[in-house]
Amino acid sequence: MPRKPRFYLSDMPAHVMQRGHNRQPVFFDDQDYLEYLKILKRVSDACRCAIHAYVLMTNHIHLLLTPGTGGSVSRLFQECGRQYVGYINRTYRRRGTLWEGRHKGMIIESETYLLTCMRYIELNPVRAGMVARPRHYRWSSYAVNALGEENCIVSPREEYLRLGQTRLQRWEAYRALFDTELSVEELDRIRNCAQSGTPMGNNRFKEQIEKTLRKNVGWEKRGRPVKTSVVILPWGSKGG
């Protein structure tokens, strides 16, 4: 399929990913992950992109974010890429590119899909067979969203905050979402939308996005959205 430009809207969440060139590794040592996270924090603040979830895999990354302006996502990936490639080339005395061309991603209908995409992102290391549970993987936002670990990169959206009235309630409710695996349909839909740049939502949502942008977006087949069941725990529940 021909490569189409990606479109994002301010204050509307997006799931975005980027792979290493020819799917080669982009992280080689623990210090590399730490350096990328430092760059991500610095650049996301400058570009006014709020990060809600992330995972840094060996040869690719996933971000769930809300841009402050429509062009914030492209600026974030351009600047993160420039700074991180410079760091890698200096550290390992290499030259050339590190990432494949453009990032891939899609706008998300947050009420229906935000928590699904957070689970998809933070379960990547489990699906890859790297760890048995998401909490065992150091380079993701799971420990922030599910366990309350301090992290200056991640900021919650309203859909996450509604999981509970207190932080303990939200952490426990969020962990409960991971008791059920993502279905094949959910996995396929996320991957297809990200690959094609199709807004992830129902037909009406996609039509609204295209009307706002005044152009057709993506080529993924339209269909019913797959909803995530959100477990709201009784008030007074304690986190583990």
Coordinates of C-alpha atoms in Angstrom, one line a residue:
M1 CA 0.0 0.0 0.0
P2 CA 1.2 3.6 -0.6
R3 CA 2.4 5.5 2.4
K4 CA 0.1 8.2 3.4
P5 CA 0.8 11.2 5.7
R6 CA -0.3 11.0 9.3
F7 CA -2.8 13.5 10.7
Y8 CA -3.4 14.3 14.4
L9 CA -5.6 16.8 16.2
S10 CA -4.9 18.9 19.3
D11 CA -6.3 17.5 22.6
M12 CA -7.2 14.2 20.9
P13 CA -5.2 11.1 22.0
A14 CA -3.1 9.1 19.6
H15 CA -1.3 5.8 19.7
V16 CA 2.0 6.2 17.8
M17 CA 4.9 3.8 17.2
Q18 CA 8.3 3.8 15.5
R19 CA 10.6 1.0 14.5
G20 CA 14.3 0.7 14.1
H21 CA 15.6 0.7 10.5
N22 CA 15.1 -2.8 9.0
R23 CA 13.7 -3.8 12.4
Q24 CA 17.2 -3.6 13.9
P25 CA 17.7 -2.8 17.6
V26 CA 17.7 0.8 18.7
F27 CA 18.5 0.1 22.4
F28 CA 21.7 -1.7 23.3
D29 CA 22.3 -1.1 27.0
D30 CA 20.3 0.1 30.0
Q31 CA 21.8 3.5 29.7
D32 CA 20.3 3.9 26.2
Y33 CA 16.8 3.4 27.5
L34 CA 17.4 5.9 30.2
E35 CA 18.8 8.4 27.7
Y36 CA 15.8 8.0 25.5
L37 CA 13.4 8.6 28.4
K38 CA 15.3 11.8 29.3
I39 CA 15.1 13.0 25.8
L40 CA 11.4 12.1 25.6
K41 CA 10.6 14.1 28.7
R42 CA 12.5 17.1 27.5
V43 CA 11.0 17.0 24.0
S44 CA 7.4 16.2 25.0
D45 CA 7.4 19.2 27.3
A46 CA 8.7 21.4 24.6
C47 CA 6.2 20.1 22.0
R48 CA 3.3 20.2 24.5
C49 CA 2.6 16.4 24.1
A50 CA 1.2 14.7 27.2
I51 CA 2.4 11.1 27.5
H52 CA -0.1 8.7 29.0
A53 CA 1.6 5.3 28.3
Y54 CA 4.8 4.1 26.7
V55 CA 6.9 1.0 26.1
L56 CA 10.5 0.9 24.9
M57 CA 11.1 -2.4 23.2
T58 CA 14.5 -3.6 21.8
N59 CA 13.8 -2.4 18.3
H60 CA 10.7 -0.2 18.5
I61 CA 8.7 2.1 20.7
H62 CA 5.0 2.8 21.4
L63 CA 3.6 6.0 22.8
L64 CA 0.1 6.9 23.8
L65 CA -0.1 10.7 23.9
T66 CA -2.2 13.8 23.5
P67 CA -0.7 16.6 21.4
G68 CA -1.1 20.2 22.2
T69 CA -1.3 21.1 18.5
G70 CA -1.9 19.1 15.4
G71 CA 1.8 19.2 14.4
S72 CA 3.2 18.3 17.9
V73 CA 3.5 14.6 17.2
S74 CA 5.7 15.0 14.1
R75 CA 7.9 17.6 15.9
L76 CA 8.3 15.2 18.8
F77 CA 9.4 12.3 16.7
Q78 CA 11.7 14.4 14.6
E79 CA 13.4 16.0 17.6
C80 CA 13.6 12.8 19.7
G81 CA 15.0 11.0 16.7
R82 CA 17.6 13.7 16.0
Q83 CA 18.8 13.8 19.6
Y84 CA 18.7 10.1 20.3
V85 CA 20.5 9.2 17.0
G86 CA 23.2 11.7 17.9
Y87 CA 23.6 10.1 21.3
I88 CA 23.8 6.6 19.8
N89 CA 26.3 7.6 17.1
R90 CA 28.6 9.3 19.6
T91 CA 28.3 6.5 22.2
Y92 CA 28.9 3.6 19.8
R93 CA 31.1 5.5 17.2
R94 CA 28.7 4.7 14.4
R95 CA 27.1 6.7 11.5
G96 CA 23.9 6.7 9.7
T97 CA 20.2 6.3 10.4
L98 CA 18.7 4.4 13.3
W99 CA 14.9 4.6 12.8
E100 CA 12.9 3.6 9.8
G101 CA 11.2 6.5 7.8
R102 CA 8.1 7.9 9.4
H103 CA 6.4 6.9 12.6
K104 CA 3.0 5.1 12.4
G105 CA -0.1 5.9 14.4
M106 CA -3.7 6.8 14.7
I107 CA -6.1 9.1 16.5
I108 CA -8.1 7.3 19.2
E109 CA -11.7 7.6 20.3
S110 CA -10.7 8.0 23.9
E111 CA -13.9 7.0 25.6
T112 CA -13.9 3.6 23.9
Y113 CA -10.3 2.8 23.2
L114 CA -7.9 4.7 25.5
L115 CA -7.6 2.0 28.1
T116 CA -7.5 -0.7 25.4
C117 CA -4.5 1.0 23.8
M118 CA -2.8 1.5 27.2
R119 CA -3.1 -2.3 27.8
Y120 CA -1.9 -3.0 24.3
I121 CA 1.2 -0.9 24.8
E122 CA 2.1 -2.1 28.3
L123 CA 1.6 -5.8 27.4
N124 CA 4.0 -5.7 24.5
P125 CA 6.9 -7.3 26.5
V126 CA 4.5 -10.1 27.6
R127 CA 3.4 -10.8 24.1
A128 CA 7.0 -10.8 23.0
G129 CA 7.9 -13.4 25.6
M130 CA 10.4 -11.1 27.4
V131 CA 8.6 -11.2 30.8
A132 CA 5.7 -13.1 32.3
R133 CA 3.9 -10.1 33.7
P134 CA 4.0 -6.4 32.7
R135 CA 5.3 -5.3 36.1
H136 CA 8.5 -7.2 35.4
Y137 CA 9.4 -5.0 32.5
R138 CA 11.4 -1.9 33.5
W139 CA 11.0 0.2 30.3
S140 CA 7.3 0.8 30.3
S141 CA 4.7 3.0 32.0
Y142 CA 2.9 0.0 33.7
A143 CA 4.6 0.6 37.0
V144 CA 3.3 4.2 36.9
N145 CA -0.3 3.5 35.9
A146 CA -0.8 0.2 37.9
L147 CA 1.6 0.5 40.9
G148 CA 2.0 4.2 41.5
E149 CA 5.7 4.5 40.7
E150 CA 6.9 8.1 40.5
N151 CA 7.6 9.1 36.9
C152 CA 7.8 12.6 35.6
I153 CA 7.0 11.6 32.0
V154 CA 3.5 10.2 32.4
S155 CA 0.4 12.3 32.9
P156 CA -3.1 10.7 33.2
R157 CA -6.1 11.5 31.1
E158 CA -9.6 11.8 32.4
E159 CA -10.6 8.3 31.2
Y160 CA -7.9 6.9 33.5
L161 CA -8.7 9.1 36.4
R162 CA -12.4 7.9 36.3
L163 CA -11.2 4.4 37.3
G164 CA -11.4 5.5 41.0
Q165 CA -11.7 8.4 43.3
T166 CA -8.3 7.9 44.9
R167 CA -4.9 6.8 43.5
L168 CA -5.1 3.4 45.3
Q169 CA -8.5 2.8 43.7
R170 CA -7.3 3.7 40.3
W171 CA -4.2 1.5 40.6
E172 CA -6.2 -1.5 41.6
A173 CA -8.9 -1.0 39.0
Y174 CA -6.2 -0.5 36.3
R175 CA -4.4 -3.7 37.4
A176 CA -7.7 -5.6 37.1
L177 CA -7.9 -4.7 33.4
F178 CA -4.9 -6.9 32.9
D179 CA -6.6 -10.0 34.2
T180 CA -8.1 -10.4 30.8
E181 CA -6.0 -10.8 27.7
L182 CA -6.6 -8.6 24.7
S183 CA -8.7 -10.5 22.1
V184 CA -7.5 -11.3 18.6
E185 CA -10.0 -8.8 17.3
E186 CA -8.7 -6.0 19.5
L187 CA -5.1 -6.8 18.6
D188 CA -5.9 -6.9 14.8
R189 CA -7.9 -3.6 15.0
I190 CA -5.1 -1.7 16.8
R191 CA -2.4 -3.0 14.4
N192 CA -4.5 -2.3 11.3
C193 CA -5.4 1.2 12.4
A194 CA -1.8 2.0 13.3
Q195 CA -0.5 0.6 10.1
S196 CA -3.0 2.5 7.9
G197 CA -3.4 5.7 10.0
T198 CA -7.1 5.1 10.3
P199 CA -8.8 6.8 13.3
M200 CA -9.6 4.1 15.8
G201 CA -13.3 4.4 16.6
N202 CA -16.7 3.8 15.2
N203 CA -17.8 5.0 11.7
R204 CA -19.3 8.2 13.1
F205 CA -16.0 9.1 14.9
K206 CA -14.0 8.5 11.7
E207 CA -16.4 10.6 9.7
Q208 CA -16.1 13.4 12.2
I209 CA -12.3 13.3 12.0
E210 CA -12.4 13.4 8.3
K211 CA -14.8 16.3 8.3
T212 CA -12.5 18.2 10.7
L213 CA -9.4 17.5 8.6
R214 CA -11.3 17.9 5.3
K215 CA -9.7 14.8 3.9
N216 CA -10.0 11.0 3.9
V217 CA -7.8 9.4 6.5
G218 CA -6.4 5.8 6.4
W219 CA -7.8 2.8 4.5
E220 CA -8.7 0.3 7.3
K221 CA -12.1 -1.3 6.9
R222 CA -14.8 0.2 8.9
G223 CA -16.7 -1.8 11.5
R224 CA -18.0 -2.0 15.0
P225 CA -15.6 -0.8 17.7
V226 CA -14.4 -3.4 20.2
K227 CA -15.1 -2.1 23.7
T228 CA -13.0 -2.6 26.8
S229 CA -14.7 -3.6 30.0
V230 CA -13.7 -1.2 32.7
V231 CA -13.8 -2.6 36.3
I232 CA -14.6 0.1 38.9
L233 CA -13.7 -1.2 42.3
P234 CA -15.8 -0.3 45.4
W235 CA -14.6 2.7 47.3
G236 CA -12.3 1.8 50.1
S237 CA -10.4 -0.9 48.2
K238 CA -6.7 -0.9 48.8
G239 CA -3.9 -1.2 46.2
G240 CA -1.4 -3.9 46.5

